[in-house]
Protein backbone atom coordinates (compact mmCIF):
# COMPACT_ATOMS: atom_id res chain seq x y z
CA UNK A 1 0.00 0.00 0.00
CA UNK A 2 1.43 3.34 -1.06
CA UNK A 3 0.76 6.15 1.36
CA UNK A 4 -0.11 9.64 0.20
CA UNK A 5 3.12 11.15 1.49
CA UNK A 6 5.30 8.51 -0.17
CA UNK A 7 3.42 8.83 -3.40
CA UNK A 8 4.35 12.51 -3.56
CA UNK A 9 8.01 11.72 -3.37
CA UNK A 10 8.59 12.56 -7.01
CA UNK A 11 6.91 15.94 -6.79
CA UNK A 12 8.81 16.65 -3.60
CA UNK A 13 12.18 15.78 -5.09
CA UNK A 14 11.40 18.17 -7.94
CA UNK A 15 10.78 21.89 -8.02
CA UNK A 16 8.34 22.24 -5.14
CA UNK A 17 10.73 20.44 -2.82
CA UNK A 18 12.88 23.56 -2.97
CA UNK A 19 10.28 25.69 -1.20
CA UNK A 20 11.58 24.82 2.25
CA UNK A 21 15.10 25.82 1.27
CA UNK A 22 13.90 29.10 -0.23
CA UNK A 23 12.39 30.05 3.09
CA UNK A 24 15.47 28.93 4.97
CA UNK A 25 17.89 30.85 2.81
CA UNK A 26 16.05 34.17 2.60
CA UNK A 27 14.86 36.99 4.77
CA UNK A 28 11.28 38.18 4.33
CA UNK A 29 11.91 40.50 1.41
CA UNK A 30 10.51 41.23 -2.03
CA UNK A 31 13.03 38.72 -3.40
CA UNK A 32 11.51 35.93 -1.28
CA UNK A 33 8.02 36.53 -2.66
CA UNK A 34 9.37 36.65 -6.19
CA UNK A 35 11.27 33.43 -5.80
CA UNK A 36 8.23 31.80 -4.22
CA UNK A 37 6.07 32.87 -7.15
CA UNK A 38 8.54 31.58 -9.73
CA UNK A 39 8.95 28.27 -7.97
CA UNK A 40 5.22 27.65 -7.66
CA UNK A 41 4.63 28.40 -11.33
CA UNK A 42 7.48 26.11 -12.38
CA UNK A 43 6.08 23.50 -10.02
CA UNK A 44 2.89 23.28 -12.11
CA UNK A 45 0.69 25.09 -9.60
CA UNK A 46 -0.76 27.33 -12.34
CA UNK A 47 -0.39 31.09 -12.68
CA UNK A 48 -3.69 32.30 -11.21
CA UNK A 49 -3.51 29.98 -8.21
CA UNK A 50 0.12 30.92 -7.64
CA UNK A 51 -0.73 34.62 -7.61
CA UNK A 52 -3.55 34.10 -5.15
CA UNK A 53 -1.46 31.88 -2.89
CA UNK A 54 1.49 34.26 -2.77
CA UNK A 55 -0.77 37.25 -2.18
CA UNK A 56 -2.67 35.59 0.65
CA UNK A 57 0.51 34.39 2.30
CA UNK A 58 2.19 37.74 1.95
CA UNK A 59 -0.85 39.65 3.24
CA UNK A 60 -1.07 37.49 6.32
CA UNK A 61 2.65 37.69 7.01
CA UNK A 62 2.47 41.48 6.83
CA UNK A 63 -0.79 41.83 8.73
CA UNK A 64 0.27 39.50 11.50
CA UNK A 65 3.73 41.10 11.75
CA UNK A 66 5.53 37.80 11.14
CA UNK A 67 9.28 38.25 11.16
CA UNK A 68 10.77 34.76 10.83
CA UNK A 69 10.78 32.89 7.55
CA UNK A 70 10.03 29.73 9.50
CA UNK A 71 6.66 31.16 10.55
CA UNK A 72 6.09 32.57 7.06
CA UNK A 73 6.59 29.05 5.70
CA UNK A 74 3.91 27.77 8.08
CA UNK A 75 1.53 30.45 6.81
CA UNK A 76 2.20 29.28 3.24
CA UNK A 77 1.36 25.71 4.25
CA UNK A 78 -1.84 26.83 5.94
CA UNK A 79 -2.89 28.80 2.88
CA UNK A 80 -2.19 25.75 0.72
CA UNK A 81 -4.45 23.66 2.94
CA UNK A 82 -7.11 26.34 2.63
CA UNK A 83 -6.98 26.03 -1.15
CA UNK A 84 -7.73 22.33 -0.86
CA UNK A 85 -10.34 22.21 1.88
CA UNK A 86 -14.07 22.04 1.28
CA UNK A 87 -17.03 22.88 3.50
CA UNK A 88 -19.24 20.58 1.49
CA UNK A 89 -19.53 17.12 3.07
CA UNK A 90 -18.86 14.04 0.96
CA UNK A 91 -22.38 12.78 0.30
CA UNK A 92 -21.32 9.13 0.09
CA UNK A 93 -20.93 8.90 3.84
CA UNK A 94 -24.37 10.19 4.78
CA UNK A 95 -26.96 7.76 6.14
CA UNK A 96 -29.29 6.84 3.30
CA UNK A 97 -31.01 3.66 2.13
CA UNK A 98 -29.21 3.70 -1.22
CA UNK A 99 -26.45 6.08 -2.24
CA UNK A 100 -25.76 6.38 -5.97
CA UNK A 101 -22.36 7.55 -7.19
CA UNK A 102 -21.61 8.19 -10.86
CA UNK A 103 -18.00 7.96 -11.94
CA UNK A 104 -17.08 9.90 -15.07
CA UNK A 105 -13.81 10.54 -16.86
CA UNK A 106 -11.88 10.07 -20.03
CA UNK A 107 -10.70 6.60 -21.06
CA UNK A 108 -7.24 5.89 -19.73
CA UNK A 109 -7.61 8.21 -16.74
CA UNK A 110 -7.90 5.21 -14.42
CA UNK A 111 -11.67 5.20 -14.08
CA UNK A 112 -12.20 1.42 -13.94
CA UNK A 113 -9.32 0.93 -11.52
CA UNK A 114 -10.73 3.69 -9.33
CA UNK A 115 -14.16 2.09 -9.20
CA UNK A 116 -12.62 -1.22 -8.13
CA UNK A 117 -10.58 0.49 -5.44
CA UNK A 118 -13.55 2.50 -4.23
CA UNK A 119 -15.68 -0.65 -3.99
CA UNK A 120 -12.96 -2.24 -1.87
CA UNK A 121 -12.56 0.88 0.26
CA UNK A 122 -16.25 1.07 1.15
CA UNK A 123 -16.67 -2.68 1.54
CA UNK A 124 -13.87 -2.60 4.10
CA UNK A 125 -15.90 0.04 5.91
CA UNK A 126 -18.96 -2.15 6.15
CA UNK A 127 -20.93 -0.97 3.15
CA UNK A 128 -22.80 -3.29 0.81
CA UNK A 129 -21.53 -2.23 -2.60
CA UNK A 130 -22.83 -2.97 -6.11
CA UNK A 131 -21.24 -1.78 -9.36
CA UNK A 132 -23.19 -0.73 -12.45
CA UNK A 133 -21.49 -1.25 -15.83
CA UNK A 134 -22.97 1.67 -17.77
CA UNK A 135 -19.92 2.11 -20.01
CA UNK A 136 -21.52 -0.19 -22.55
CA UNK A 137 -19.64 1.26 -25.51
CA UNK A 138 -16.49 -0.78 -24.98
CA UNK A 139 -16.86 -4.51 -24.38
CA UNK A 140 -13.47 -4.39 -22.68
CA UNK A 141 -14.75 -1.86 -20.17
CA UNK A 142 -17.45 -4.26 -18.98
CA UNK A 143 -14.93 -7.11 -18.72
CA UNK A 144 -12.45 -4.93 -16.83
CA UNK A 145 -15.13 -3.81 -14.40
CA UNK A 146 -16.08 -7.44 -13.76
CA UNK A 147 -12.45 -8.27 -13.01
CA UNK A 148 -12.22 -5.41 -10.50
CA UNK A 149 -15.57 -6.37 -8.97
CA UNK A 150 -14.25 -9.87 -8.39
CA UNK A 151 -11.06 -8.56 -6.80
CA UNK A 152 -13.08 -6.35 -4.49
CA UNK A 153 -15.64 -9.09 -3.83
CA UNK A 154 -18.70 -7.12 -4.91
CA UNK A 155 -21.51 -7.74 -7.41
CA UNK A 156 -21.70 -6.04 -10.77
CA UNK A 157 -24.82 -5.44 -12.83
CA UNK A 158 -24.01 -5.50 -16.55
CA UNK A 159 -25.77 -5.83 -19.89
CA UNK A 160 -24.34 -6.79 -23.28
CA UNK A 161 -21.92 -4.40 -25.01
CA UNK A 162 -23.84 -1.73 -26.89
CA UNK A 163 -26.84 -1.87 -24.52
CA UNK A 164 -28.60 1.29 -23.37
CA UNK A 165 -26.66 2.76 -20.41
CA UNK A 166 -29.90 4.13 -18.96
CA UNK A 167 -31.33 0.60 -18.87
CA UNK A 168 -28.20 -0.66 -17.09
CA UNK A 169 -28.59 2.03 -14.44
CA UNK A 170 -32.28 1.21 -14.07
CA UNK A 171 -31.47 -2.46 -13.48
CA UNK A 172 -28.53 -1.69 -11.23
CA UNK A 173 -30.67 0.50 -8.98
CA UNK A 174 -33.49 -2.04 -8.89
CA UNK A 175 -31.07 -4.84 -8.08
CA UNK A 176 -29.40 -2.74 -5.38
CA UNK A 177 -32.76 -2.00 -3.78
CA UNK A 178 -34.23 -5.46 -4.11
CA UNK A 179 -32.19 -8.64 -4.58
CA UNK A 180 -28.76 -7.33 -3.51
CA UNK A 181 -29.91 -5.08 -0.66
CA UNK A 182 -26.99 -2.77 -1.33
CA UNK A 183 -26.52 0.68 0.21
CA UNK A 184 -23.92 1.95 -2.25
CA UNK A 185 -24.16 1.75 -6.02
CA UNK A 186 -21.13 2.92 -8.01
CA UNK A 187 -21.82 3.43 -11.70
CA UNK A 188 -19.17 3.32 -14.41
CA UNK A 189 -19.95 5.58 -17.37
CA UNK A 190 -18.53 5.95 -20.87
CA UNK A 191 -15.45 8.10 -21.32
CA UNK A 192 -14.99 8.78 -24.98
CA UNK A 193 -14.31 12.47 -25.43
CA UNK A 194 -14.36 12.36 -29.25
CA UNK A 195 -18.14 12.25 -29.18
CA UNK A 196 -18.59 14.76 -26.44
CA UNK A 197 -22.13 15.73 -27.37
CA UNK A 198 -23.40 12.14 -27.26
CA UNK A 199 -21.47 11.46 -24.11
CA UNK A 200 -23.10 14.37 -22.32
CA UNK A 201 -26.55 13.28 -23.50
CA UNK A 202 -25.81 9.82 -22.21
CA UNK A 203 -24.76 11.15 -18.81
CA UNK A 204 -27.87 13.31 -18.67
CA UNK A 205 -30.03 10.28 -19.35
CA UNK A 206 -28.28 8.26 -16.66
CA UNK A 207 -28.80 11.10 -14.19
CA UNK A 208 -32.46 11.21 -15.15
CA UNK A 209 -32.97 7.51 -14.50
CA UNK A 210 -31.16 7.71 -11.18
CA UNK A 211 -33.10 10.73 -9.94
CA UNK A 212 -36.44 9.14 -10.83
CA UNK A 213 -35.73 5.98 -8.87
CA UNK A 214 -33.78 7.30 -5.89
CA UNK A 215 -34.44 10.52 -4.00
CA UNK A 216 -31.83 13.18 -4.89
CA UNK A 217 -29.65 10.74 -6.83
CA UNK A 218 -26.97 10.82 -8.05
CA UNK A 219 -25.56 11.86 -4.68
CA UNK A 220 -22.02 12.34 -6.00
CA UNK A 221 -20.64 12.62 -9.52
CA UNK A 222 -16.92 11.97 -9.32
CA UNK A 223 -14.62 12.95 -12.15
CA UNK A 224 -11.49 10.83 -12.46
CA UNK A 225 -8.40 12.79 -13.49
CA UNK A 226 -4.90 11.56 -14.25
CA UNK A 227 -2.64 13.64 -11.98
CA UNK A 228 0.41 12.90 -14.09
CA UNK A 229 -0.91 15.22 -16.80
CA UNK A 230 -0.67 18.20 -14.44
CA UNK A 231 -2.35 21.40 -15.63
CA UNK A 232 -3.66 19.59 -18.74
CA UNK A 233 -5.90 17.50 -16.52
CA UNK A 234 -7.51 20.70 -15.31
CA UNK A 235 -8.28 22.13 -18.73
CA UNK A 236 -9.71 18.78 -19.80
CA UNK A 237 -11.80 18.68 -16.65
CA UNK A 238 -13.35 22.08 -17.31
CA UNK A 239 -15.10 20.90 -20.44
CA UNK A 240 -16.38 17.80 -18.68
CA UNK A 241 -17.45 19.50 -15.52
CA UNK A 242 -19.96 21.87 -17.00
CA UNK A 243 -22.22 19.32 -18.62
CA UNK A 244 -21.73 16.38 -16.28
CA UNK A 245 -22.65 18.04 -12.99
CA UNK A 246 -19.42 16.94 -11.35
CA UNK A 247 -19.35 17.26 -7.54
CA UNK A 248 -15.84 16.00 -6.78
CA UNK A 249 -12.54 14.81 -8.20
CA UNK A 250 -10.63 11.55 -7.89
CA UNK A 251 -6.96 12.03 -8.72
CA UNK A 252 -5.21 8.95 -10.03
CA UNK A 253 -1.55 8.16 -10.60
CA UNK A 254 -0.35 10.57 -7.96
CA UNK A 255 2.47 8.10 -7.40
CA UNK A 256 5.33 8.72 -9.74
CA UNK A 257 4.26 12.14 -11.03
CA UNK A 258 6.35 15.25 -10.60
CA UNK A 259 3.31 17.40 -11.33
CA UNK A 260 1.57 17.16 -7.96
CA UNK A 261 1.62 20.95 -7.72
CA UNK A 262 -1.32 21.08 -10.13
CA UNK A 263 -3.52 19.61 -7.41
CA UNK A 264 -3.39 22.96 -5.58
CA UNK A 265 -5.29 24.67 -8.38
CA UNK A 266 -8.06 22.11 -8.88
CA UNK A 267 -10.60 23.46 -6.45
CA UNK A 268 -9.96 27.06 -7.41
CA UNK A 269 -10.20 26.27 -11.13
CA UNK A 270 -13.01 23.72 -11.08
CA UNK A 271 -14.96 24.76 -8.02
CA UNK A 272 -15.15 21.21 -6.69
CA UNK A 273 -12.87 19.49 -4.19
CA UNK A 274 -10.55 16.54 -4.59
CA UNK A 275 -12.16 13.68 -2.65
CA UNK A 276 -9.96 10.65 -3.25
CA UNK A 277 -6.51 9.84 -4.58
CA UNK A 278 -5.10 6.82 -6.35
CA UNK A 279 -1.53 6.09 -5.37
CA UNK A 280 -0.74 2.88 -7.27
CA UNK A 281 -2.16 0.06 -9.36
CA UNK A 282 -3.34 -2.19 -6.55
CA UNK A 283 -6.75 -2.47 -4.88
CA UNK A 284 -5.49 -0.87 -1.67
CA UNK A 285 -3.69 2.04 -3.32
CA UNK A 286 -6.51 4.45 -2.67
CA UNK A 287 -7.24 6.99 0.02
CA UNK A 288 -9.58 9.72 1.08
CA UNK A 289 -7.94 13.01 0.15
CA UNK A 290 -6.54 14.71 3.22
CA UNK A 291 -5.45 18.34 2.55
CA UNK A 292 -3.05 18.51 5.51
CA UNK A 293 -1.35 15.21 4.66
CA UNK A 294 -1.16 16.30 1.05
CA UNK A 295 0.58 19.58 1.82
CA UNK A 296 3.00 17.84 4.20
CA UNK A 297 3.74 15.29 1.49
CA UNK A 298 4.15 17.95 -1.15
CA UNK A 299 6.62 20.07 0.79
CA UNK A 300 8.24 17.47 3.03
P1 LIG B 1 -9.85 3.69 -17.69
O1 LIG B 1 -9.68 3.50 -19.17
O2 LIG B 1 -10.04 5.13 -17.34
O3 LIG B 1 -10.90 2.83 -17.10
O4 LIG B 1 -8.45 3.33 -17.05
P2 LIG B 1 -7.96 2.04 -16.25
O5 LIG B 1 -8.64 1.94 -14.94
O6 LIG B 1 -8.01 0.85 -17.13
O7 LIG B 1 -6.45 2.45 -15.95
C1 LIG B 1 -5.53 2.81 -16.97
C2 LIG B 1 -4.12 2.48 -16.49
O8 LIG B 1 -3.77 3.34 -15.41
C3 LIG B 1 -3.96 1.07 -15.99
O9 LIG B 1 -2.71 0.57 -16.42
C4 LIG B 1 -3.96 1.23 -14.46
O10 LIG B 1 -3.21 0.23 -13.80
C5 LIG B 1 -3.30 2.58 -14.30
N1 LIG B 1 -3.68 3.25 -13.06
C6 LIG B 1 -4.92 3.56 -12.61
N2 LIG B 1 -4.86 4.21 -11.43
C7 LIG B 1 -3.55 4.30 -11.09
C8 LIG B 1 -2.83 4.88 -9.98
O11 LIG B 1 -3.37 5.46 -9.03
N3 LIG B 1 -1.47 4.76 -10.02
C9 LIG B 1 -0.81 4.16 -11.06
N4 LIG B 1 0.52 4.11 -11.01
N5 LIG B 1 -1.46 3.63 -12.10
C10 LIG B 1 -2.81 3.68 -12.13
Short mmCIF file of C-alpha atoms in Angstrom, two decimals, residues 18-266:
data_model
loop_
_atom_site.label_atom_id
_atom_site.label_comp_id
_atom_site.label_asym_id
_atom_site.label_seq_id
_atom_site.Cartn_x
_atom_site.Cartn_y
_atom_site.Cartn_z
CA UNK A 18 12.88 23.56 -2.97
CA UNK A 19 10.28 25.69 -1.20
CA UNK A 20 11.58 24.82 2.25
CA UNK A 21 15.10 25.82 1.27
CA UNK A 22 13.90 29.10 -0.23
CA UNK A 23 12.39 30.05 3.09
CA UNK A 24 15.47 28.93 4.97
CA UNK A 25 17.89 30.85 2.81
CA UNK A 26 16.05 34.17 2.60
CA UNK A 27 14.86 36.99 4.77
CA UNK A 28 11.28 38.18 4.33
CA UNK A 29 11.91 40.50 1.41
CA UNK A 30 10.51 41.23 -2.03
CA UNK A 31 13.03 38.72 -3.40
CA UNK A 32 11.51 35.93 -1.28
CA UNK A 33 8.02 36.53 -2.66
CA UNK A 34 9.37 36.65 -6.19
CA UNK A 35 11.27 33.43 -5.80
CA UNK A 36 8.23 31.80 -4.22
CA UNK A 37 6.07 32.87 -7.15
CA UNK A 38 8.54 31.58 -9.73
CA UNK A 39 8.95 28.27 -7.97
CA UNK A 40 5.22 27.65 -7.66
CA UNK A 41 4.63 28.40 -11.33
CA UNK A 42 7.48 26.11 -12.38
CA UNK A 43 6.08 23.50 -10.02
CA UNK A 44 2.89 23.28 -12.11
CA UNK A 45 0.69 25.09 -9.60
CA UNK A 46 -0.76 27.33 -12.34
CA UNK A 47 -0.39 31.09 -12.68
CA UNK A 48 -3.69 32.30 -11.21
CA UNK A 49 -3.51 29.98 -8.21
CA UNK A 50 0.12 30.92 -7.64
CA UNK A 51 -0.73 34.62 -7.61
CA UNK A 52 -3.55 34.10 -5.15
CA UNK A 53 -1.46 31.88 -2.89
CA UNK A 54 1.49 34.26 -2.77
CA UNK A 55 -0.77 37.25 -2.18
CA UNK A 56 -2.67 35.59 0.65
CA UNK A 57 0.51 34.39 2.30
CA UNK A 58 2.19 37.74 1.95
CA UNK A 59 -0.85 39.65 3.24
CA UNK A 60 -1.07 37.49 6.32
CA UNK A 61 2.65 37.69 7.01
CA UNK A 62 2.47 41.48 6.83
CA UNK A 63 -0.79 41.83 8.73
CA UNK A 64 0.27 39.50 11.50
CA UNK A 65 3.73 41.10 11.75
CA UNK A 66 5.53 37.80 11.14
CA UNK A 67 9.28 38.25 11.16
CA UNK A 68 10.77 34.76 10.83
CA UNK A 69 10.78 32.89 7.55
CA UNK A 70 10.03 29.73 9.50
CA UNK A 71 6.66 31.16 10.55
CA UNK A 72 6.09 32.57 7.06
CA UNK A 73 6.59 29.05 5.70
CA UNK A 74 3.91 27.77 8.08
CA UNK A 75 1.53 30.45 6.81
CA UNK A 76 2.20 29.28 3.24
CA UNK A 77 1.36 25.71 4.25
CA UNK A 78 -1.84 26.83 5.94
CA UNK A 79 -2.89 28.80 2.88
CA UNK A 80 -2.19 25.75 0.72
CA UNK A 81 -4.45 23.66 2.94
CA UNK A 82 -7.11 26.34 2.63
CA UNK A 83 -6.98 26.03 -1.15
CA UNK A 84 -7.73 22.33 -0.86
CA UNK A 85 -10.34 22.21 1.88
CA UNK A 86 -14.07 22.04 1.28
CA UNK A 87 -17.03 22.88 3.50
CA UNK A 88 -19.24 20.58 1.49
CA UNK A 89 -19.53 17.12 3.07
CA UNK A 90 -18.86 14.04 0.96
CA UNK A 91 -22.38 12.78 0.30
CA UNK A 92 -21.32 9.13 0.09
CA UNK A 93 -20.93 8.90 3.84
CA UNK A 94 -24.37 10.19 4.78
CA UNK A 95 -26.96 7.76 6.14
CA UNK A 96 -29.29 6.84 3.30
CA UNK A 97 -31.01 3.66 2.13
CA UNK A 98 -29.21 3.70 -1.22
CA UNK A 99 -26.45 6.08 -2.24
CA UNK A 100 -25.76 6.38 -5.97
CA UNK A 101 -22.36 7.55 -7.19
CA UNK A 102 -21.61 8.19 -10.86
CA UNK A 103 -18.00 7.96 -11.94
CA UNK A 104 -17.08 9.90 -15.07
CA UNK A 105 -13.81 10.54 -16.86
CA UNK A 106 -11.88 10.07 -20.03
CA UNK A 107 -10.70 6.60 -21.06
CA UNK A 108 -7.24 5.89 -19.73
CA UNK A 109 -7.61 8.21 -16.74
CA UNK A 110 -7.90 5.21 -14.42
CA UNK A 111 -11.67 5.20 -14.08
CA UNK A 112 -12.20 1.42 -13.94
CA UNK A 113 -9.32 0.93 -11.52
CA UNK A 114 -10.73 3.69 -9.33
CA UNK A 115 -14.16 2.09 -9.20
CA UNK A 116 -12.62 -1.22 -8.13
CA UNK A 117 -10.58 0.49 -5.44
CA UNK A 118 -13.55 2.50 -4.23
CA UNK A 119 -15.68 -0.65 -3.99
CA UNK A 120 -12.96 -2.24 -1.87
CA UNK A 121 -12.56 0.88 0.26
CA UNK A 122 -16.25 1.07 1.15
CA UNK A 123 -16.67 -2.68 1.54
CA UNK A 124 -13.87 -2.60 4.10
CA UNK A 125 -15.90 0.04 5.91
CA UNK A 126 -18.96 -2.15 6.15
CA UNK A 127 -20.93 -0.97 3.15
CA UNK A 128 -22.80 -3.29 0.81
CA UNK A 129 -21.53 -2.23 -2.60
CA UNK A 130 -22.83 -2.97 -6.11
CA UNK A 131 -21.24 -1.78 -9.36
CA UNK A 132 -23.19 -0.73 -12.45
CA UNK A 133 -21.49 -1.25 -15.83
CA UNK A 134 -22.97 1.67 -17.77
CA UNK A 135 -19.92 2.11 -20.01
CA UNK A 136 -21.52 -0.19 -22.55
CA UNK A 137 -19.64 1.26 -25.51
CA UNK A 138 -16.49 -0.78 -24.98
CA UNK A 139 -16.86 -4.51 -24.38
CA UNK A 140 -13.47 -4.39 -22.68
CA UNK A 141 -14.75 -1.86 -20.17
CA UNK A 142 -17.45 -4.26 -18.98
CA UNK A 143 -14.93 -7.11 -18.72
CA UNK A 144 -12.45 -4.93 -16.83
CA UNK A 145 -15.13 -3.81 -14.40
CA UNK A 146 -16.08 -7.44 -13.76
CA UNK A 147 -12.45 -8.27 -13.01
CA UNK A 148 -12.22 -5.41 -10.50
CA UNK A 149 -15.57 -6.37 -8.97
CA UNK A 150 -14.25 -9.87 -8.39
CA UNK A 151 -11.06 -8.56 -6.80
CA UNK A 152 -13.08 -6.35 -4.49
CA UNK A 153 -15.64 -9.09 -3.83
CA UNK A 154 -18.70 -7.12 -4.91
CA UNK A 155 -21.51 -7.74 -7.41
CA UNK A 156 -21.70 -6.04 -10.77
CA UNK A 157 -24.82 -5.44 -12.83
CA UNK A 158 -24.01 -5.50 -16.55
CA UNK A 159 -25.77 -5.83 -19.89
CA UNK A 160 -24.34 -6.79 -23.28
CA UNK A 161 -21.92 -4.40 -25.01
CA UNK A 162 -23.84 -1.73 -26.89
CA UNK A 163 -26.84 -1.87 -24.52
CA UNK A 164 -28.60 1.29 -23.37
CA UNK A 165 -26.66 2.76 -20.41
CA UNK A 166 -29.90 4.13 -18.96
CA UNK A 167 -31.33 0.60 -18.87
CA UNK A 168 -28.20 -0.66 -17.09
CA UNK A 169 -28.59 2.03 -14.44
CA UNK A 170 -32.28 1.21 -14.07
CA UNK A 171 -31.47 -2.46 -13.48
CA UNK A 172 -28.53 -1.69 -11.23
CA UNK A 173 -30.67 0.50 -8.98
CA UNK A 174 -33.49 -2.04 -8.89
CA UNK A 175 -31.07 -4.84 -8.08
CA UNK A 176 -29.40 -2.74 -5.38
CA UNK A 177 -32.76 -2.00 -3.78
CA UNK A 178 -34.23 -5.46 -4.11
CA UNK A 179 -32.19 -8.64 -4.58
CA UNK A 180 -28.76 -7.33 -3.51
CA UNK A 181 -29.91 -5.08 -0.66
CA UNK A 182 -26.99 -2.77 -1.33
CA UNK A 183 -26.52 0.68 0.21
CA UNK A 184 -23.92 1.95 -2.25
CA UNK A 185 -24.16 1.75 -6.02
CA UNK A 186 -21.13 2.92 -8.01
CA UNK A 187 -21.82 3.43 -11.70
CA UNK A 188 -19.17 3.32 -14.41
CA UNK A 189 -19.95 5.58 -17.37
CA UNK A 190 -18.53 5.95 -20.87
CA UNK A 191 -15.45 8.10 -21.32
CA UNK A 192 -14.99 8.78 -24.98
CA UNK A 193 -14.31 12.47 -25.43
CA UNK A 194 -14.36 12.36 -29.25
CA UNK A 195 -18.14 12.25 -29.18
CA UNK A 196 -18.59 14.76 -26.44
CA UNK A 197 -22.13 15.73 -27.37
CA UNK A 198 -23.40 12.14 -27.26
CA UNK A 199 -21.47 11.46 -24.11
CA UNK A 200 -23.10 14.37 -22.32
CA UNK A 201 -26.55 13.28 -23.50
CA UNK A 202 -25.81 9.82 -22.21
CA UNK A 203 -24.76 11.15 -18.81
CA UNK A 204 -27.87 13.31 -18.67
CA UNK A 205 -30.03 10.28 -19.35
CA UNK A 206 -28.28 8.26 -16.66
CA UNK A 207 -28.80 11.10 -14.19
CA UNK A 208 -32.46 11.21 -15.15
CA UNK A 209 -32.97 7.51 -14.50
CA UNK A 210 -31.16 7.71 -11.18
CA UNK A 211 -33.10 10.73 -9.94
CA UNK A 212 -36.44 9.14 -10.83
CA UNK A 213 -35.73 5.98 -8.87
CA UNK A 214 -33.78 7.30 -5.89
CA UNK A 215 -34.44 10.52 -4.00
CA UNK A 216 -31.83 13.18 -4.89
CA UNK A 217 -29.65 10.74 -6.83
CA UNK A 218 -26.97 10.82 -8.05
CA UNK A 219 -25.56 11.86 -4.68
CA UNK A 220 -22.02 12.34 -6.00
CA UNK A 221 -20.64 12.62 -9.52
CA UNK A 222 -16.92 11.97 -9.32
CA UNK A 223 -14.62 12.95 -12.15
CA UNK A 224 -11.49 10.83 -12.46
CA UNK A 225 -8.40 12.79 -13.49
CA UNK A 226 -4.90 11.56 -14.25
CA UNK A 227 -2.64 13.64 -11.98
CA UNK A 228 0.41 12.90 -14.09
CA UNK A 229 -0.91 15.22 -16.80
CA UNK A 230 -0.67 18.20 -14.44
CA UNK A 231 -2.35 21.40 -15.63
CA UNK A 232 -3.66 19.59 -18.74
CA UNK A 233 -5.90 17.50 -16.52
CA UNK A 234 -7.51 20.70 -15.31
CA UNK A 235 -8.28 22.13 -18.73
CA UNK A 236 -9.71 18.78 -19.80
CA UNK A 237 -11.80 18.68 -16.65
CA UNK A 238 -13.35 22.08 -17.31
CA UNK A 239 -15.10 20.90 -20.44
CA UNK A 240 -16.38 17.80 -18.68
CA UNK A 241 -17.45 19.50 -15.52
CA UNK A 242 -19.96 21.87 -17.00
CA UNK A 243 -22.22 19.32 -18.62
CA UNK A 244 -21.73 16.38 -16.28
CA UNK A 245 -22.65 18.04 -12.99
CA UNK A 246 -19.42 16.94 -11.35
CA UNK A 247 -19.35 17.26 -7.54
CA UNK A 248 -15.84 16.00 -6.78
CA UNK A 249 -12.54 14.81 -8.20
CA UNK A 250 -10.63 11.55 -7.89
CA UNK A 251 -6.96 12.03 -8.72
CA UNK A 252 -5.21 8.95 -10.03
CA UNK A 253 -1.55 8.16 -10.60
CA UNK A 254 -0.35 10.57 -7.96
CA UNK A 255 2.47 8.10 -7.40
CA UNK A 256 5.33 8.72 -9.74
CA UNK A 257 4.26 12.14 -11.03
CA UNK A 258 6.35 15.25 -10.60
CA UNK A 259 3.31 17.40 -11.33
CA UNK A 260 1.57 17.16 -7.96
CA UNK A 261 1.62 20.95 -7.72
CA UNK A 262 -1.32 21.08 -10.13
CA UNK A 263 -3.52 19.61 -7.41
CA UNK A 264 -3.39 22.96 -5.58
CA UNK A 265 -5.29 24.67 -8.38
CA UNK A 266 -8.06 22.11 -8.88
#
